[in-house]
């Protein structure tokens, strides 16, 4: 439900003329497959990462699931959330959106 609410709010409230990027890290006890399905319908590029808690899903596992639910959806893997944020900012143009979401730990 949170992923659906996020996408709905962004669609209604934040017009984006450029690329929609998401920095994402998720806890293993969440429905990350379902989250990825919903987010893949809106975001153009995923910056998959982790945070400093053992409950987090490794970004490689997120990438594998993303490839299953949204074949061909572009993503990059980042060892840390700081690297993911820096990469998203470096890649973003003036008209792009960067959203950081997933876990409150992020």
mmCIF file with all atom_site columns, C-alpha atoms in Angstrom:
data_model
loop_
_atom_site.group_PDB
_atom_site.id
_atom_site.type_symbol
_atom_site.label_atom_id
_atom_site.label_alt_id
_atom_site.label_comp_id
_atom_site.label_asym_id
_atom_site.label_entity_id
_atom_site.label_seq_id
_atom_site.pdbx_PDB_ins_code
_atom_site.Cartn_x
_atom_site.Cartn_y
_atom_site.Cartn_z
_atom_site.occupancy
_atom_site.B_iso_or_equiv
_atom_site.pdbx_formal_charge
_atom_site.auth_seq_id
_atom_site.auth_comp_id
_atom_site.auth_asym_id
_atom_site.auth_atom_id
_atom_site.pdbx_PDB_model_num
ATOM 1   C CA . UNK A 1 1   ? 0.000  0.000   0.000   1.00 0.00 ? 1   UNK A CA 1
ATOM 2   C CA . UNK A 1 2   ? 2.818  2.472   0.723   1.00 0.00 ? 2   UNK A CA 1
ATOM 3   C CA . UNK A 1 3   ? 4.391  2.004   -2.716  1.00 0.00 ? 3   UNK A CA 1
ATOM 4   C CA . UNK A 1 4   ? 1.002  2.509   -4.349  1.00 0.00 ? 4   UNK A CA 1
ATOM 5   C CA . UNK A 1 5   ? 0.418  5.679   -2.303  1.00 0.00 ? 5   UNK A CA 1
ATOM 6   C CA . UNK A 1 6   ? 3.863  7.005   -3.208  1.00 0.00 ? 6   UNK A CA 1
ATOM 7   C CA . UNK A 1 7   ? 3.380  6.475   -6.941  1.00 0.00 ? 7   UNK A CA 1
ATOM 8   C CA . UNK A 1 8   ? -0.142 7.904   -6.836  1.00 0.00 ? 8   UNK A CA 1
ATOM 9   C CA . UNK A 1 9   ? 1.012  11.007  -4.964  1.00 0.00 ? 9   UNK A CA 1
ATOM 10  C CA . UNK A 1 10  ? 3.939  11.584  -7.309  1.00 0.00 ? 10  UNK A CA 1
ATOM 11  C CA . UNK A 1 11  ? 1.744  11.168  -10.396 1.00 0.00 ? 11  UNK A CA 1
ATOM 12  C CA . UNK A 1 12  ? -0.837 13.627  -9.058  1.00 0.00 ? 12  UNK A CA 1
ATOM 13  C CA . UNK A 1 13  ? 1.422  16.193  -7.399  1.00 0.00 ? 13  UNK A CA 1
ATOM 14  C CA . UNK A 1 14  ? 4.847  16.227  -9.060  1.00 0.00 ? 14  UNK A CA 1
ATOM 15  C CA . UNK A 1 15  ? 4.946  16.751  -12.806 1.00 0.00 ? 15  UNK A CA 1
ATOM 16  C CA . UNK A 1 16  ? 8.197  15.351  -14.185 1.00 0.00 ? 16  UNK A CA 1
ATOM 17  C CA . UNK A 1 17  ? 9.434  16.278  -17.646 1.00 0.00 ? 17  UNK A CA 1
ATOM 18  C CA . UNK A 1 18  ? 12.638 14.248  -17.339 1.00 0.00 ? 18  UNK A CA 1
ATOM 19  C CA . UNK A 1 19  ? 13.735 10.875  -16.037 1.00 0.00 ? 19  UNK A CA 1
ATOM 20  C CA . UNK A 1 20  ? 12.207 9.490   -12.838 1.00 0.00 ? 20  UNK A CA 1
ATOM 21  C CA . UNK A 1 21  ? 14.935 7.905   -10.686 1.00 0.00 ? 21  UNK A CA 1
ATOM 22  C CA . UNK A 1 22  ? 14.523 6.010   -7.443  1.00 0.00 ? 22  UNK A CA 1
ATOM 23  C CA . UNK A 1 23  ? 17.124 5.212   -4.795  1.00 0.00 ? 23  UNK A CA 1
ATOM 24  C CA . UNK A 1 24  ? 15.840 2.056   -3.112  1.00 0.00 ? 24  UNK A CA 1
ATOM 25  C CA . UNK A 1 25  ? 16.803 -0.120  -0.151  1.00 0.00 ? 25  UNK A CA 1
ATOM 26  C CA . UNK A 1 26  ? 14.352 -2.524  1.468   1.00 0.00 ? 26  UNK A CA 1
ATOM 27  C CA . UNK A 1 27  ? 14.083 -4.717  4.560   1.00 0.00 ? 27  UNK A CA 1
ATOM 28  C CA . UNK A 1 28  ? 13.826 -8.456  3.964   1.00 0.00 ? 28  UNK A CA 1
ATOM 29  C CA . UNK A 1 29  ? 10.558 -8.776  5.893   1.00 0.00 ? 29  UNK A CA 1
ATOM 30  C CA . UNK A 1 30  ? 8.737  -6.489  3.428   1.00 0.00 ? 30  UNK A CA 1
ATOM 31  C CA . UNK A 1 31  ? 7.010  -7.442  0.169   1.00 0.00 ? 31  UNK A CA 1
ATOM 32  C CA . UNK A 1 32  ? 9.832  -6.118  -1.957  1.00 0.00 ? 32  UNK A CA 1
ATOM 33  C CA . UNK A 1 33  ? 8.693  -8.088  -5.016  1.00 0.00 ? 33  UNK A CA 1
ATOM 34  C CA . UNK A 1 34  ? 5.340  -6.315  -4.893  1.00 0.00 ? 34  UNK A CA 1
ATOM 35  C CA . UNK A 1 35  ? 7.024  -2.979  -4.216  1.00 0.00 ? 35  UNK A CA 1
ATOM 36  C CA . UNK A 1 36  ? 9.309  -3.405  -7.215  1.00 0.00 ? 36  UNK A CA 1
ATOM 37  C CA . UNK A 1 37  ? 6.354  -4.265  -9.467  1.00 0.00 ? 37  UNK A CA 1
ATOM 38  C CA . UNK A 1 38  ? 4.543  -1.090  -8.466  1.00 0.00 ? 38  UNK A CA 1
ATOM 39  C CA . UNK A 1 39  ? 7.588  1.177   -8.553  1.00 0.00 ? 39  UNK A CA 1
ATOM 40  C CA . UNK A 1 40  ? 8.710  -0.214  -11.936 1.00 0.00 ? 40  UNK A CA 1
ATOM 41  C CA . UNK A 1 41  ? 5.481  1.054   -13.454 1.00 0.00 ? 41  UNK A CA 1
ATOM 42  C CA . UNK A 1 42  ? 6.479  4.625   -12.613 1.00 0.00 ? 42  UNK A CA 1
ATOM 43  C CA . UNK A 1 43  ? 10.244 4.985   -12.259 1.00 0.00 ? 43  UNK A CA 1
ATOM 44  C CA . UNK A 1 44  ? 12.589 4.941   -15.243 1.00 0.00 ? 44  UNK A CA 1
ATOM 45  C CA . UNK A 1 45  ? 15.822 4.009   -13.459 1.00 0.00 ? 45  UNK A CA 1
ATOM 46  C CA . UNK A 1 46  ? 16.557 2.236   -10.169 1.00 0.00 ? 46  UNK A CA 1
ATOM 47  C CA . UNK A 1 47  ? 19.587 2.937   -7.965  1.00 0.00 ? 47  UNK A CA 1
ATOM 48  C CA . UNK A 1 48  ? 19.569 -0.194  -5.797  1.00 0.00 ? 48  UNK A CA 1
ATOM 49  C CA . UNK A 1 49  ? 21.496 -0.099  -2.549  1.00 0.00 ? 49  UNK A CA 1
ATOM 50  C CA . UNK A 1 50  ? 21.599 -1.238  1.071   1.00 0.00 ? 50  UNK A CA 1
ATOM 51  C CA . UNK A 1 51  ? 21.719 0.342   4.488   1.00 0.00 ? 51  UNK A CA 1
ATOM 52  C CA . UNK A 1 52  ? 23.666 -0.574  7.596   1.00 0.00 ? 52  UNK A CA 1
ATOM 53  C CA . UNK A 1 53  ? 21.291 -3.138  9.087   1.00 0.00 ? 53  UNK A CA 1
ATOM 54  C CA . UNK A 1 54  ? 21.375 -6.933  8.642   1.00 0.00 ? 54  UNK A CA 1
ATOM 55  C CA . UNK A 1 55  ? 17.635 -6.954  7.791   1.00 0.00 ? 55  UNK A CA 1
ATOM 56  C CA . UNK A 1 56  ? 18.329 -5.254  4.470   1.00 0.00 ? 56  UNK A CA 1
ATOM 57  C CA . UNK A 1 57  ? 17.958 -7.063  1.160   1.00 0.00 ? 57  UNK A CA 1
ATOM 58  C CA . UNK A 1 58  ? 21.241 -7.062  -0.785  1.00 0.00 ? 58  UNK A CA 1
ATOM 59  C CA . UNK A 1 59  ? 20.993 -4.851  -3.877  1.00 0.00 ? 59  UNK A CA 1
ATOM 60  C CA . UNK A 1 60  ? 21.977 -7.821  -6.064  1.00 0.00 ? 60  UNK A CA 1
ATOM 61  C CA . UNK A 1 61  ? 18.874 -9.675  -4.883  1.00 0.00 ? 61  UNK A CA 1
ATOM 62  C CA . UNK A 1 62  ? 16.707 -6.610  -5.543  1.00 0.00 ? 62  UNK A CA 1
ATOM 63  C CA . UNK A 1 63  ? 18.172 -6.471  -9.060  1.00 0.00 ? 63  UNK A CA 1
ATOM 64  C CA . UNK A 1 64  ? 17.324 -10.128 -9.687  1.00 0.00 ? 64  UNK A CA 1
ATOM 65  C CA . UNK A 1 65  ? 13.727 -9.601  -8.597  1.00 0.00 ? 65  UNK A CA 1
ATOM 66  C CA . UNK A 1 66  ? 13.450 -6.381  -10.606 1.00 0.00 ? 66  UNK A CA 1
ATOM 67  C CA . UNK A 1 67  ? 14.636 -8.272  -13.700 1.00 0.00 ? 67  UNK A CA 1
ATOM 68  C CA . UNK A 1 68  ? 11.850 -10.800 -13.120 1.00 0.00 ? 68  UNK A CA 1
ATOM 69  C CA . UNK A 1 69  ? 9.020  -8.315  -12.580 1.00 0.00 ? 69  UNK A CA 1
ATOM 70  C CA . UNK A 1 70  ? 10.111 -5.614  -15.050 1.00 0.00 ? 70  UNK A CA 1
ATOM 71  C CA . UNK A 1 71  ? 12.286 -7.126  -17.758 1.00 0.00 ? 71  UNK A CA 1
ATOM 72  C CA . UNK A 1 72  ? 14.790 -4.650  -19.135 1.00 0.00 ? 72  UNK A CA 1
ATOM 73  C CA . UNK A 1 73  ? 14.157 -1.948  -16.528 1.00 0.00 ? 73  UNK A CA 1
ATOM 74  C CA . UNK A 1 74  ? 17.453 -0.050  -16.094 1.00 0.00 ? 74  UNK A CA 1
ATOM 75  C CA . UNK A 1 75  ? 19.192 -0.162  -12.739 1.00 0.00 ? 75  UNK A CA 1
ATOM 76  C CA . UNK A 1 76  ? 22.562 0.346   -11.139 1.00 0.00 ? 76  UNK A CA 1
ATOM 77  C CA . UNK A 1 77  ? 23.909 -1.323  -8.009  1.00 0.00 ? 77  UNK A CA 1
ATOM 78  C CA . UNK A 1 78  ? 25.541 0.655   -5.218  1.00 0.00 ? 78  UNK A CA 1
ATOM 79  C CA . UNK A 1 79  ? 27.418 -0.672  -2.192  1.00 0.00 ? 79  UNK A CA 1
ATOM 80  C CA . UNK A 1 80  ? 26.205 2.141   0.070   1.00 0.00 ? 80  UNK A CA 1
ATOM 81  C CA . UNK A 1 81  ? 23.272 4.501   0.204   1.00 0.00 ? 81  UNK A CA 1
ATOM 82  C CA . UNK A 1 82  ? 25.674 7.439   -0.010  1.00 0.00 ? 82  UNK A CA 1
ATOM 83  C CA . UNK A 1 83  ? 27.056 6.084   -3.298  1.00 0.00 ? 83  UNK A CA 1
ATOM 84  C CA . UNK A 1 84  ? 23.527 5.532   -4.616  1.00 0.00 ? 84  UNK A CA 1
ATOM 85  C CA . UNK A 1 85  ? 22.498 9.102   -3.782  1.00 0.00 ? 85  UNK A CA 1
ATOM 86  C CA . UNK A 1 86  ? 25.675 10.542  -5.315  1.00 0.00 ? 86  UNK A CA 1
ATOM 87  C CA . UNK A 1 87  ? 25.233 8.497   -8.498  1.00 0.00 ? 87  UNK A CA 1
ATOM 88  C CA . UNK A 1 88  ? 21.568 9.459   -8.844  1.00 0.00 ? 88  UNK A CA 1
ATOM 89  C CA . UNK A 1 89  ? 22.439 13.148  -8.417  1.00 0.00 ? 89  UNK A CA 1
ATOM 90  C CA . UNK A 1 90  ? 25.311 12.919  -10.896 1.00 0.00 ? 90  UNK A CA 1
ATOM 91  C CA . UNK A 1 91  ? 23.118 11.216  -13.512 1.00 0.00 ? 91  UNK A CA 1
ATOM 92  C CA . UNK A 1 92  ? 20.069 13.443  -13.042 1.00 0.00 ? 92  UNK A CA 1
ATOM 93  C CA . UNK A 1 93  ? 19.295 16.343  -15.299 1.00 0.00 ? 93  UNK A CA 1
ATOM 94  C CA . UNK A 1 94  ? 17.577 19.550  -14.308 1.00 0.00 ? 94  UNK A CA 1
ATOM 95  C CA . UNK A 1 95  ? 14.112 18.189  -15.186 1.00 0.00 ? 95  UNK A CA 1
ATOM 96  C CA . UNK A 1 96  ? 14.582 14.793  -13.515 1.00 0.00 ? 96  UNK A CA 1
ATOM 97  C CA . UNK A 1 97  ? 13.080 13.517  -10.283 1.00 0.00 ? 97  UNK A CA 1
ATOM 98  C CA . UNK A 1 98  ? 15.048 11.603  -7.650  1.00 0.00 ? 98  UNK A CA 1
ATOM 99  C CA . UNK A 1 99  ? 13.009 9.773   -5.029  1.00 0.00 ? 99  UNK A CA 1
ATOM 100 C CA . UNK A 1 100 ? 14.596 8.001   -2.055  1.00 0.00 ? 100 UNK A CA 1
ATOM 101 C CA . UNK A 1 101 ? 12.331 5.301   -0.678  1.00 0.00 ? 101 UNK A CA 1
ATOM 102 C CA . UNK A 1 102 ? 11.971 1.761   0.606   1.00 0.00 ? 102 UNK A CA 1
ATOM 103 C CA . UNK A 1 103 ? 12.962 1.517   4.225   1.00 0.00 ? 103 UNK A CA 1
ATOM 104 C CA . UNK A 1 104 ? 12.962 4.054   7.012   1.00 0.00 ? 104 UNK A CA 1
ATOM 105 C CA . UNK A 1 105 ? 16.535 2.829   7.683   1.00 0.00 ? 105 UNK A CA 1
ATOM 106 C CA . UNK A 1 106 ? 17.545 4.318   4.336   1.00 0.00 ? 106 UNK A CA 1
#
